[in-house]
Tab-separated table of C-alpha atoms in Angstrom:
chain	number	residue	atom	x	y	z
A	1187	MET	CA	28.401	-10.213	13.003
A	1188	LEU	CA	25.525	-9.816	15.404
A	1189	TYR	CA	23.463	-6.661	14.467
A	1190	ILE	CA	25.869	-5.715	11.712
A	1191	ARG	CA	22.997	-4.856	9.447
A	1192	GLU	CA	21.403	-2.535	11.988
A	1193	ILE	CA	24.736	-1.012	12.835
A	1194	GLY	CA	25.654	-0.306	9.223
A	1195	LEU	CA	22.338	1.143	8.336
A	1196	ILE	CA	22.253	3.556	11.396
A	1197	ALA	CA	26.024	4.383	10.433
A	1198	LEU	CA	24.873	5.153	6.920
A	1199	SER	CA	21.925	7.535	8.132
A	1200	ILE	CA	24.384	9.424	10.380
A	1201	VAL	CA	26.883	10.123	7.671
A	1202	PHE	CA	24.249	11.566	5.362
A	1203	ILE	CA	22.644	13.697	8.084
A	1204	PRO	CA	24.722	16.835	7.101
A	1205	PHE	CA	23.474	16.465	3.391
A	1206	SER	CA	19.981	15.909	4.465
A	1207	LEU	CA	20.227	18.766	6.899
A	1208	LEU	CA	21.587	21.113	4.159
A	1209	VAL	CA	18.863	20.140	1.909
A	1210	THR	CA	16.121	20.663	4.478
A	1211	CYS	CA	17.570	24.033	5.430
A	1212	VAL	CA	17.897	25.285	1.754
A	1213	ALA	CA	14.326	24.262	1.195
A	1214	GLY	CA	13.094	26.250	4.393
A	1215	MET	CA	15.030	29.239	3.362
A	1216	LEU	CA	13.505	29.090	-0.253
A	1217	CYS	CA	10.227	29.261	1.317
A	1218	LEU	CA	10.969	32.039	3.618
A	1219	THR	CA	12.445	34.125	0.984
A	1220	GLY	CA	9.577	33.551	-1.365
A	1221	LEU	CA	11.798	31.922	-4.019
A	1222	ILE	CA	9.753	28.641	-3.691
A	1223	ARG	CA	5.960	29.613	-3.175
A	1224	THR	CA	4.360	27.982	-0.046
A	1225	PRO	CA	0.795	26.814	-0.859
A	1226	SER	CA	-1.934	28.851	0.583
A	1227	PRO	CA	-5.167	27.032	-0.308
A	1228	ILE	CA	-8.659	28.564	-0.166
A	1229	PRO	CA	-10.402	27.170	2.798
A	1230	ALA	CA	-13.136	24.544	2.045
A	1231	VAL	CA	-16.269	25.558	3.993
A	1232	HIS	CA	-18.828	23.073	5.173
A	1233	ARG	CA	-21.561	24.176	7.709
A	1234	GLY	CA	-19.873	27.609	8.143
A	1235	LYS	CA	-16.441	26.353	8.994
A	1236	GLN	CA	-13.589	25.025	7.428
A	1237	VAL	CA	-13.364	21.449	6.857
A	1238	LYS	CA	-11.676	19.324	9.266
A	1239	VAL	CA	-10.106	15.901	8.120
A	1240	LEU	CA	-8.722	13.439	10.268
A	1241	VAL	CA	-5.785	11.184	8.637
A	1242	THR	CA	-4.662	7.937	10.485
A	1243	GLY	CA	-1.887	5.966	9.453
A	1244	VAL	CA	0.585	8.909	8.768
A	1245	SER	CA	3.675	7.083	9.712
A	1246	MET	CA	3.396	5.564	6.254
A	1247	ILE	CA	3.836	7.713	2.999
A	1248	LYS	CA	0.452	7.221	1.784
A	1249	GLY	CA	-0.718	8.950	4.958
A	1250	LEU	CA	1.771	11.822	4.679
A	1251	PHE	CA	0.489	12.241	0.813
A	1252	LEU	CA	-3.272	12.421	2.103
A	1253	ILE	CA	-2.273	14.931	4.775
A	1254	ARG	CA	-0.903	17.133	1.994
A	1255	THR	CA	-3.723	16.350	-0.340
A	1256	MET	CA	-6.317	17.457	2.032
A	1257	TYR	CA	-4.343	20.451	3.028
A	1258	LEU	CA	-3.983	21.683	-0.630
A	1259	GLY	CA	-7.631	21.023	-1.102
A	1260	GLY	CA	-8.351	23.615	1.680
A	1261	CYS	CA	-8.906	21.481	4.783
A	1262	GLU	CA	-7.803	21.831	8.218
A	1263	VAL	CA	-5.733	18.252	8.612
A	1264	ILE	CA	-5.777	16.481	12.056
A	1265	ALA	CA	-3.236	13.504	11.930
A	1266	ALA	CA	-3.098	10.253	14.122
A	1267	ASP	CA	-1.400	7.098	14.356
A	1268	PHE	CA	-0.077	4.330	16.568
A	1269	GLN	CA	2.974	5.498	18.061
A	1270	ASN	CA	5.864	4.541	20.278
A	1271	LYS	CA	7.087	7.458	22.252
A	1272	TRP	CA	10.716	6.887	21.068
A	1273	ILE	CA	9.707	6.502	17.248
A	1274	PRO	CA	8.042	9.478	15.779
A	1275	SER	CA	5.967	9.483	12.673
A	1276	CYS	CA	7.172	11.339	9.731
A	1277	GLY	CA	3.557	12.635	9.010
A	1278	GLN	CA	3.235	14.586	12.151
A	1279	PHE	CA	6.158	17.039	11.102
A	1280	SER	CA	4.170	18.050	8.072
A	1281	ARG	CA	3.525	21.674	7.748
A	1282	ALA	CA	0.146	20.422	6.401
A	1283	CYS	CA	-0.665	18.952	9.641
A	1284	SER	CA	-2.380	21.077	12.286
A	1285	ARG	CA	-2.274	18.557	15.247
A	1286	PHE	CA	-1.199	15.329	15.946
A	1287	TYR	CA	-2.393	12.494	18.236
A	1288	ALA	CA	-0.563	9.399	19.425
A	1289	LEU	CA	-2.871	6.218	19.603
A	1290	GLN	CA	-1.958	3.023	21.367
A	1291	GLN	CA	-2.191	-0.133	19.645
A	1292	PRO	CA	-5.590	-2.063	20.447
A	1293	LYS	CA	-4.409	-5.221	22.363
A	1294	GLY	CA	-6.978	-7.359	23.872
A	1295	LEU	CA	-10.309	-6.278	24.842
A	1296	LYS	CA	-9.559	-3.587	27.032
A	1297	GLY	CA	-7.236	-2.149	24.617
A	1298	LYS	CA	-9.768	-2.193	21.931
A	1299	GLU	CA	-12.307	-0.334	24.128
A	1300	GLU	CA	-9.711	2.229	24.743
A	1301	PHE	CA	-8.843	2.780	21.334
A	1302	PHE	CA	-12.510	2.866	20.233
A	1303	GLU	CA	-13.038	5.466	23.004
A	1304	LYS	CA	-10.025	7.535	21.959
A	1305	MET	CA	-10.987	7.651	18.662
A	1306	LEU	CA	-14.785	8.609	19.085
A	1307	SER	CA	-13.549	11.238	21.698
A	1308	LEU	CA	-11.001	12.676	19.202
A	1309	VAL	CA	-13.730	13.090	16.508
A	1310	ARG	CA	-16.037	14.801	18.723
A	1311	LYS	CA	-13.296	17.149	20.315
A	1312	GLU	CA	-11.890	18.195	16.896
A	1313	ARG	CA	-15.374	18.228	15.513
A	1314	ILE	CA	-14.091	16.134	12.606
A	1315	ASP	CA	-15.855	16.166	9.254
A	1316	ILE	CA	-14.197	13.287	7.379
A	1317	TRP	CA	-11.969	10.411	8.612
A	1318	ILE	CA	-9.596	8.997	5.998
A	1319	SER	CA	-8.155	5.787	7.273
A	1320	CYS	CA	-4.814	4.748	5.998
A	1321	SER	CA	-4.007	2.294	8.611
A	1322	GLY	CA	-2.609	-1.050	8.061
A	1323	VAL	CA	-3.849	-4.641	8.080
A	1324	ALA	CA	-3.023	-5.329	11.499
A	1325	THR	CA	-5.833	-3.133	12.780
A	1326	ALA	CA	-8.179	-3.655	9.722
A	1327	THR	CA	-10.985	-4.955	11.946
A	1328	GLU	CA	-10.652	-2.338	14.524
A	1329	ASP	CA	-10.831	0.335	12.139
A	1330	ALA	CA	-13.927	-0.966	10.689
A	1331	GLN	CA	-15.566	-0.988	14.152
A	1332	VAL	CA	-14.508	2.281	14.721
A	1333	MET	CA	-16.235	3.631	11.475
A	1334	GLN	CA	-19.519	2.227	12.592
A	1335	LEU	CA	-19.183	3.753	16.092
A	1336	ILE	CA	-18.223	7.130	14.668
A	1337	GLU	CA	-20.923	7.150	12.053
A	1338	LYS	CA	-23.453	6.282	14.527
A	1339	HIS	CA	-22.677	8.650	17.147
A	1340	THR	CA	-21.321	11.594	15.128
A	1341	GLU	CA	-21.861	13.405	11.836
A	1342	CYS	CA	-18.404	12.688	10.581
A	1343	ARG	CA	-18.210	10.767	7.303
A	1344	CYS	CA	-15.627	7.902	7.012
A	1345	PHE	CA	-13.316	6.643	4.207
A	1346	GLN	CA	-13.415	3.050	5.708
A	1347	PHE	CA	-15.307	-0.187	4.775
A	1348	GLY	CA	-17.454	-1.975	7.250
A	1349	GLU	CA	-16.167	-5.263	9.062
A	1350	GLU	CA	-17.960	-7.847	6.890
A	1351	ILE	CA	-16.417	-6.393	3.659
A	1352	ILE	CA	-13.083	-6.220	5.156
A	1353	THR	CA	-13.212	-9.802	6.136
A	1354	SER	CA	-14.688	-10.670	2.557
A	1355	LEU	CA	-11.834	-9.006	0.779
A	1356	ASP	CA	-8.808	-9.621	3.021
A	1357	ASP	CA	-9.545	-13.424	3.034
A	1358	LYS	CA	-8.029	-14.759	-0.066
A	1359	TYR	CA	-10.458	-17.614	-0.394
A	1360	ARG	CA	-13.511	-15.463	0.067
A	1361	PHE	CA	-12.130	-13.044	-2.144
A	1362	MET	CA	-11.705	-15.790	-5.053
A	1363	GLU	CA	-15.369	-16.948	-4.064
A	1364	THR	CA	-16.744	-13.574	-4.542
A	1365	THR	CA	-14.840	-12.810	-7.791
A	1366	ALA	CA	-16.095	-15.978	-9.255
A	1367	SER	CA	-19.768	-15.460	-8.062
A	1368	LEU	CA	-19.816	-11.812	-9.868
A	1369	GLY	CA	-18.808	-13.813	-13.038
A	1370	LEU	CA	-15.463	-12.216	-13.381
A	1371	LEU	CA	-12.505	-14.278	-14.397
A	1372	THR	CA	-10.075	-15.879	-11.871
A	1373	PRO	CA	-6.991	-18.232	-12.048
A	1374	GLN	CA	-7.602	-21.849	-11.095
A	1375	TRP	CA	-7.323	-22.317	-7.534
A	1376	PHE	CA	-7.914	-24.784	-4.596
A	1377	LEU	CA	-8.810	-24.302	-1.008
A	1378	LEU	CA	-6.453	-26.369	0.992
A	1379	ASP	CA	-7.780	-26.952	4.859
A	1380	SER	CA	-7.406	-30.616	5.181
A	1381	GLN	CA	-5.872	-33.895	4.075
A	1382	ARG	CA	-8.802	-34.483	1.939
A	1383	SER	CA	-8.602	-31.290	0.109
A	1384	ILE	CA	-4.828	-31.522	-0.636
A	1385	ASP	CA	-5.650	-34.926	-2.048
A	1386	HIS	CA	-8.289	-33.424	-4.395
A	1387	ALA	CA	-5.977	-30.494	-5.529
A	1388	LEU	CA	-3.132	-33.047	-6.439
A	1389	GLN	CA	-5.757	-35.090	-8.318
A	1390	GLN	CA	-7.056	-32.171	-10.276
A	1391	ALA	CA	-3.535	-30.741	-10.912
A	1392	THR	CA	-2.224	-33.960	-12.113
A	1393	ASN	CA	-5.317	-34.302	-14.496
A	1394	GLN	CA	-4.664	-30.762	-15.761
A	1395	GLU	CA	-0.947	-31.762	-16.345
A	1396	SER	CA	-2.094	-34.243	-19.137
A	1397	GLN	CA	-3.547	-31.156	-20.926
A	1398	ASP	CA	-0.796	-28.627	-20.359
A	1399	SER	CA	2.496	-29.671	-18.911
A	1400	ARG	CA	3.441	-25.896	-18.326
A	1401	LEU	CA	1.000	-25.519	-15.506
A	1402	GLN	CA	2.302	-24.108	-12.275
A	1403	TYR	CA	0.914	-23.222	-8.925
A	1404	ILE	CA	1.826	-20.931	-5.925
A	1405	LEU	CA	0.819	-21.425	-2.306
A	1406	LYS	CA	-0.676	-18.523	-0.392
A	1407	ASN	CA	-1.551	-18.432	3.273
A	1408	VAL	CA	-5.491	-17.189	3.269
A	1409	ALA	CA	-4.685	-15.047	6.095
A	1410	MET	CA	-1.803	-12.297	5.932
A	1411	ASP	CA	1.506	-14.036	6.532
A	1412	ASP	CA	4.914	-12.034	6.230
A	1413	LYS	CA	6.931	-15.141	7.208
A	1414	THR	CA	5.834	-17.215	4.440
A	1415	ARG	CA	5.605	-14.719	1.821
A	1416	GLY	CA	7.549	-15.340	-1.154
A	1417	SER	CA	9.442	-18.083	0.464
A	1418	LEU	CA	7.065	-20.946	-0.857
A	1419	PRO	CA	8.428	-22.862	-4.097
A	1420	LEU	CA	6.608	-23.043	-7.302
A	1421	LEU	CA	4.573	-26.313	-7.699
A	1422	ARG	CA	4.754	-27.817	-11.073
A	1423	SER	CA	1.975	-30.113	-12.159
A	1424	SER	CA	4.794	-32.233	-14.278
A	1425	GLU	CA	6.415	-33.016	-10.877
A	1426	PRO	CA	3.367	-34.704	-8.778
A	1427	LYS	CA	6.002	-36.051	-6.006
A	1428	HIS	CA	7.569	-32.918	-5.376
A	1429	MET	CA	4.096	-31.247	-5.286
A	1430	LYS	CA	2.828	-33.652	-2.827
A	1431	ALA	CA	5.832	-33.357	-0.439
A	1432	ILE	CA	5.318	-29.522	-0.265
A	1433	LEU	CA	1.508	-29.818	0.167
A	1434	GLU	CA	1.792	-32.291	2.872
A	1435	SER	CA	4.314	-30.190	4.720
A	1436	ILE	CA	2.128	-27.094	5.243
A	1437	ASP	CA	0.062	-26.934	8.383
A	1438	THR	CA	-3.734	-27.103	7.424
A	1439	LYS	CA	-4.930	-27.350	11.079
A	1440	THR	CA	-4.153	-23.981	12.227
A	1441	SER	CA	-4.286	-22.080	8.766
A	1442	GLN	CA	-5.999	-22.466	5.620
A	1443	TRP	CA	-4.127	-22.109	2.390
A	1444	ILE	CA	-4.673	-21.506	-1.380
A	1445	MET	CA	-3.192	-23.338	-4.193
A	1446	GLN	CA	-3.309	-20.633	-7.048
A	1447	GLN	CA	-2.369	-21.033	-10.898
A	1448	PHE	CA	0.797	-19.221	-11.299
A	1449	VAL	CA	0.568	-17.093	-14.392
A	1450	LEU	CA	3.500	-17.320	-16.966
A	1451	GLY	CA	4.421	-13.889	-18.349
A	1452	ASN	CA	5.782	-12.429	-14.812
A	1453	GLU	CA	3.500	-9.224	-15.552
A	1454	GLU	CA	1.886	-8.214	-12.241
A	1455	TYR	CA	-0.222	-5.031	-12.101
A	1456	CYS	CA	-1.982	-3.110	-8.830
A	1457	THR	CA	-4.595	-0.544	-8.648
A	1458	GLN	CA	-5.590	2.024	-6.298
A	1459	SER	CA	-9.095	3.420	-6.157
A	1460	LEU	CA	-11.265	5.777	-4.138
A	1461	VAL	CA	-14.976	4.547	-3.848
A	1462	ILE	CA	-17.826	6.522	-2.321
A	1463	ASP	CA	-21.317	4.463	-2.233
A	1464	GLY	CA	-20.144	2.252	-4.699
A	1465	GLN	CA	-18.902	4.934	-7.338
A	1466	VAL	CA	-15.338	4.895	-8.252
A	1467	LYS	CA	-14.192	8.627	-7.683
A	1468	ALA	CA	-10.247	8.199	-8.370
A	1469	PHE	CA	-8.592	5.505	-9.891
A	1470	LEU	CA	-4.935	4.565	-10.978
A	1471	SER	CA	-3.076	1.468	-12.050
A	1472	CYS	CA	0.715	0.650	-12.180
A	1473	PRO	CA	3.083	-2.267	-12.527
A	1474	SER	CA	3.691	-4.204	-9.499
A	1475	GLU	CA	5.728	-6.965	-7.658
A	1476	SER	CA	5.927	-8.835	-4.308
A	1477	VAL	CA	7.414	-5.576	-2.450
A	1478	LEU	CA	6.937	-2.547	-4.800
A	1479	LEU	CA	9.404	0.483	-4.058
A	1480	HIS	CA	9.411	1.779	-7.616
A	1481	TYR	CA	5.998	3.113	-8.652
A	1482	LYS	CA	5.550	3.591	-12.716
A	1483	GLN	CA	2.165	4.158	-14.289
A	1484	VAL	CA	0.041	2.296	-16.784
A	1485	GLU	CA	-1.144	4.893	-19.206
A	1486	SER	CA	-4.630	6.174	-18.242
A	1487	ASN	CA	-7.553	5.181	-20.653
A	1488	SER	CA	-5.322	2.389	-22.250
A	1489	ILE	CA	-7.059	-0.933	-22.806
A	1490	LEU	CA	-5.116	-2.424	-19.841
A	1491	ASP	CA	-6.059	0.415	-17.619
A	1492	ASP	CA	-9.677	0.366	-18.738
A	1493	ALA	CA	-9.753	-3.345	-17.986
A	1494	MET	CA	-8.736	-2.881	-14.461
A	1495	LEU	CA	-10.910	0.136	-14.066
A	1496	LYS	CA	-14.173	-2.011	-15.356
A	1497	PHE	CA	-13.150	-4.633	-12.993
A	1498	THR	CA	-12.994	-2.235	-9.859
A	1499	GLN	CA	-16.341	-0.465	-10.880
A	1500	THR	CA	-18.127	-3.852	-11.161
A	1501	TYR	CA	-16.863	-4.920	-7.785
A	1502	ALA	CA	-17.661	-1.935	-6.114
A	1503	THR	CA	-21.268	-1.615	-7.621
A	1504	GLU	CA	-22.104	-5.298	-6.683
A	1505	LEU	CA	-20.669	-4.907	-3.263
A	1506	PHE	CA	-22.673	-1.746	-2.627
A	1507	ARG	CA	-25.814	-3.315	-3.785
A	1508	LYS	CA	-25.175	-6.248	-1.518
A	1509	HIS	CA	-23.974	-4.417	1.737
A	1510	GLY	CA	-25.783	-0.826	1.318
A	1511	GLN	CA	-22.505	0.619	2.243
A	1512	PHE	CA	-19.205	0.855	0.315
A	1513	THR	CA	-17.108	3.706	0.832
A	1514	GLY	CA	-13.345	3.615	1.173
A	1515	HIS	CA	-9.967	2.699	-0.393
A	1516	LEU	CA	-10.056	-0.413	-2.709
A	1517	SER	CA	-7.033	-1.872	-4.410
A	1518	PHE	CA	-6.524	-5.080	-6.489
A	1519	ASP	CA	-3.497	-7.240	-7.626
A	1520	PHE	CA	-3.682	-8.737	-11.140
A	1521	LEU	CA	-1.422	-11.163	-13.212
A	1522	ALA	CA	-1.466	-10.735	-16.967
A	1523	LEU	CA	-2.044	-14.282	-18.801
A	1524	HIS	CA	-0.435	-13.973	-22.328
A	1525	LYS	CA	-2.476	-16.285	-24.898
A	1526	PRO	CA	-1.554	-16.625	-28.678
A	1527	SER	CA	-4.158	-15.158	-31.147
A	1528	ASN	CA	-4.681	-14.380	-34.617
A	1529	GLN	CA	-3.529	-10.819	-33.680
A	1530	GLY	CA	-0.331	-12.025	-32.123
A	1531	VAL	CA	-0.609	-12.176	-28.148
A	1532	THR	CA	-3.336	-11.164	-26.165
A	1533	LYS	CA	-3.199	-10.426	-22.490
A	1534	THR	CA	-5.831	-11.579	-20.132
A	1535	LEU	CA	-6.064	-9.905	-16.542
A	1536	LEU	CA	-6.420	-12.492	-13.689
A	1537	PRO	CA	-7.212	-11.003	-10.263
A	1538	ILE	CA	-5.076	-12.660	-7.485
A	1539	GLU	CA	-5.555	-10.533	-4.327
A	1540	SER	CA	-7.644	-7.630	-3.112
A	1541	ASN	CA	-6.782	-4.963	-0.607
A	1542	PRO	CA	-9.627	-3.013	1.101
A	1543	ARG	CA	-7.240	-0.051	2.060
A	1544	CYS	CA	-5.222	2.704	0.700
A	1545	HIS	CA	-2.480	1.589	-1.399
A	1546	THR	CA	1.118	3.526	-1.608
A	1547	ALA	CA	0.481	3.926	-5.158
A	1548	VAL	CA	-1.818	6.872	-4.175
A	1549	VAL	CA	1.537	8.947	-4.372
A	1550	ARG	CA	1.210	8.840	-8.282
A	1551	PHE	CA	-1.738	11.481	-7.837
A	1552	CYS	CA	0.961	13.935	-7.128
A	1553	GLY	CA	0.254	17.125	-9.246
A	1554	ARG	CA	-3.493	16.172	-8.912
A	1555	GLU	CA	-3.686	16.909	-5.223
A	1556	LYS	CA	-6.696	19.589	-5.485
A	1557	GLN	CA	-8.830	17.322	-7.819
A	1558	LEU	CA	-8.299	14.287	-5.539
A	1559	ALA	CA	-9.116	16.400	-2.313
A	1560	SER	CA	-12.294	17.388	-4.201
A	1561	ALA	CA	-13.153	13.821	-4.712
A	1562	TYR	CA	-12.954	13.157	-1.015
A	1563	LEU	CA	-14.876	16.302	-0.355
A	1564	SER	CA	-17.595	15.151	-2.474
A	1565	ILE	CA	-18.945	12.596	0.139
A	1566	LEU	CA	-20.066	15.850	2.038
A	1567	PRO	CA	-23.521	17.346	0.692
A	1568	ASP	CA	-22.026	20.722	0.132
A	1569	PHE	CA	-19.240	19.188	-2.104
A	1570	ARG	CA	-21.365	16.856	-4.377
A	1571	SER	CA	-19.506	16.422	-7.883
A	1572	GLY	CA	-20.334	14.669	-11.020
A	1573	HIS	CA	-19.026	11.404	-12.251
A	1574	THR	CA	-15.661	12.431	-13.513
A	1575	ILE	CA	-12.905	10.117	-12.171
A	1576	VAL	CA	-9.678	11.553	-10.977
A	1577	ILE	CA	-6.771	10.010	-12.932
A	1578	PRO	CA	-3.069	10.670	-12.526
A	1579	ASP	CA	-1.301	13.701	-14.154
A	1580	LYS	CA	-0.291	12.497	-17.712
A	1581	ASP	CA	2.548	15.028	-17.729
A	1582	LYS	CA	4.198	12.998	-15.031
A	1583	MET	CA	3.568	9.651	-16.455
A	1584	ALA	CA	7.157	8.800	-17.359
A	1585	VAL	CA	8.104	9.851	-13.743
A	1586	THR	CA	9.385	7.009	-11.500
A	1587	TYR	CA	8.638	7.158	-7.850
A	1588	TYR	CA	11.393	5.952	-5.587
A	1589	TRP	CA	12.613	6.228	-1.953
A	1590	ILE	CA	16.335	7.593	-1.969
A	1591	ALA	CA	16.898	5.720	1.503
A	1592	HIS	CA	16.036	2.389	-0.093
A	1593	ASP	CA	17.991	2.971	-3.508
A	1594	LEU	CA	21.035	4.299	-1.719
A	1595	VAL	CA	21.464	1.141	-0.012
A	1596	ASP	CA	20.004	-1.109	-2.691
A	1597	LEU	CA	21.555	0.179	-5.886
A	1598	TYR	CA	24.517	2.090	-4.455
A	1599	VAL	CA	26.124	0.663	-1.454
A	1600	MET	CA	25.022	-3.070	-1.767
A	1601	PRO	CA	26.831	-3.265	-5.249
A	1602	ILE	CA	30.032	-1.906	-4.057
A	1603	LEU	CA	29.981	-4.676	-1.170
A	1604	ASP	CA	29.096	-7.358	-3.554
A	1605	PHE	CA	32.007	-6.061	-5.751
A	1606	CYS	CA	34.328	-6.533	-2.568
A	1607	THR	CA	33.056	-10.056	-2.092
A	1608	MET	CA	33.387	-10.823	-6.035
A	1609	SER	CA	29.535	-11.315	-6.224
A	1610	LYS	CA	29.357	-8.678	-8.931
A	1611	ASN	CA	31.866	-7.215	-11.470
A	1612	ILE	CA	32.588	-3.735	-12.045
A	1613	LEU	CA	30.110	-3.471	-15.035
A	1614	GLN	CA	27.376	-4.693	-12.809
A	1615	VAL	CA	28.140	-2.160	-10.165
A	1616	LEU	CA	28.407	0.808	-12.536
A	1617	ASP	CA	25.078	-0.325	-14.015
A	1618	SER	CA	23.179	-0.272	-10.529
A	1619	HIS	CA	24.812	3.062	-9.842
A	1620	LEU	CA	23.737	4.336	-13.274
A	1621	GLN	CA	20.156	3.201	-12.339
A	1622	PHE	CA	20.385	5.213	-8.901
A	1623	TRP	CA	21.477	8.467	-10.469
A	1624	ARG	CA	18.654	7.951	-13.153
A	1625	LEU	CA	16.168	7.665	-10.294
A	1626	VAL	CA	17.806	10.735	-8.392
A	1627	LEU	CA	17.812	12.888	-11.289
A	1628	PHE	CA	14.666	12.004	-13.293
A	1629	GLY	CA	12.529	10.277	-10.614
A	1630	LYS	CA	10.679	11.622	-7.532
A	1631	ASP	CA	11.092	10.771	-3.942
A	1632	PRO	CA	7.275	11.250	-2.694
A	1633	THR	CA	8.226	12.003	0.922
A	1634	PHE	CA	9.972	15.083	-0.156
A	1635	GLU	CA	8.441	18.421	-1.185
A	1636	TRP	CA	10.240	21.740	-1.243
A	1637	TRP	CA	7.719	23.574	0.712
A	1638	ASP	CA	7.592	20.551	3.169
A	1639	PRO	CA	10.961	18.975	3.629
A	1640	VAL	CA	10.919	18.133	7.505
A	1641	PRO	CA	9.024	14.702	7.129
A	1642	TRP	CA	11.666	13.545	4.488
A	1643	PHE	CA	14.349	14.330	7.140
A	1644	VAL	CA	12.512	12.625	10.137
A	1645	LEU	CA	11.828	9.492	7.981
A	1646	ASN	CA	15.491	9.074	6.900
A	1647	HIS	CA	17.343	10.009	9.955
A	1648	VAL	CA	15.121	9.666	12.867
A	1649	TYR	CA	12.364	7.134	12.116
A	1650	TRP	CA	14.274	4.235	10.445
A	1651	PRO	CA	17.380	4.450	12.983
A	1652	ALA	CA	14.987	4.276	15.857
A	1653	ARG	CA	13.229	1.224	14.199
A	1654	PHE	CA	16.553	-0.447	13.675
A	1655	ILE	CA	17.529	0.149	17.222
A	1656	GLU	CA	14.085	-1.090	18.382
A	1657	VAL	CA	14.732	-4.628	16.366
A	1658	ALA	CA	18.113	-4.995	17.723
A	1659	PHE	CA	17.201	-4.540	21.465
A	1660	ARG	CA	14.013	-6.979	21.071
A	1661	GLY	CA	16.264	-9.501	19.167
A	1662	ILE	CA	13.845	-9.808	15.884
A	1663	GLN	CA	15.293	-11.462	12.932
A	1664	TRP	CA	14.248	-9.543	9.804
A	1665	SER	CA	14.464	-10.432	6.090
A	1666	GLN	CA	13.394	-7.147	4.141
A	1667	VAL	CA	12.041	-3.682	4.845
A	1668	ASN	CA	9.462	-1.713	3.019
A	1669	VAL	CA	10.548	1.792	3.321
A	1670	SER	CA	7.251	3.182	1.826
A	1671	THR	CA	4.962	1.457	4.679
A	1672	GLY	CA	7.503	1.472	7.330
A	1673	LYS	CA	7.171	-2.201	7.515
A	1674	ILE	CA	9.917	-4.780	8.597
A	1675	PHE	CA	9.239	-8.180	7.704
A	1676	GLU	CA	10.193	-10.700	10.289
A	1677	ALA	CA	12.265	-13.618	8.909
């Protein structure tokens, strides 16, 4: 049974190569014959030359989407990403990408210095006007430090927050503290960093239980921790002994934890916004979950969407006032608290996390790429724009964004295997297959564009097979995969 998952997934990829190759070749032929119009955007000119944009993090779909976005906005796009020489990034094969640079992960002091030097050299060599950072949380601090170097030594403008802002938003404790200090509503929470703080949290939760026996809490590591993510049980104030046992089992000597109120209703939302000098230039919101792979849209300008936008604007304005710099991508996660009222049931939004980086939900700007590119370009003096906020295309609001490789396994292959092991009946299998075909026929895989099909082929038949071979050889135990970000969660 060793490596059975890796072997099965690689075999599945091989089986579908002929089909994917056919689709890719047909798309290429349609472009060559003119049956599908290849975009020919008007160049965006700054200081007498076409604007050059550097996009990093192009192994992820959000990076690929922004390569295409800035290309459609008339820019020359240079891409870069951390890369194992055996595992290519899908974004480097986009026809929207002029050149690609491989970067080395900044490990240790020497590795960081080499990374800083490489990035600064790249910006100078290519005469980059704008750097759009789509890198992940693992290098968030290094990206912030690079931003300061680039803006100090070049005229390049960066969509990347500074180090202090990154730290304050990534740290769950500091985020809750900052949110409360701004007078914004937060769920009840407790910082757990010692036995004394655990005793205090238990006492407070027990006191709350006398008022509301339905109160529940979740545990979160203050830092990013994929191994414990989603694996810790709910804590009920009505079960103090169980709560005490769980809290005393966590390690508070090497990690800080937050015990946060769990909001009944099971409605979670996330946002994606583009901020320049504290002003929100683009915004969207969508329903969310722990590992989000189906992107739907909350109706723009609805009460719910407006509430999340107002929260984002308040945060951006206040942090710009505090730091004097606030330009980058900003995302928030919210839970909806249901409360009875005279009008029935009202929803109150409670912020639970912030992510000071680009969210994969940015793909929902599909169809509005030129407007989004204009928002990015407005950071340059020649492209100053008004205060209109770019929102997703309303005509595409009903479209669900999905990843065919994920759903082929999750909704088509796995139900068949579950049926064979008698875990599912035939009706459940048919329902899963119906969901799959509904996505294929009426949804959109954001990796695939008829005028730019190669990244889709590379992602499904080169990148992921290579990643599964890598984890097998390294003996990595994993629990799940996020196809959209290229992330494998270790068990």
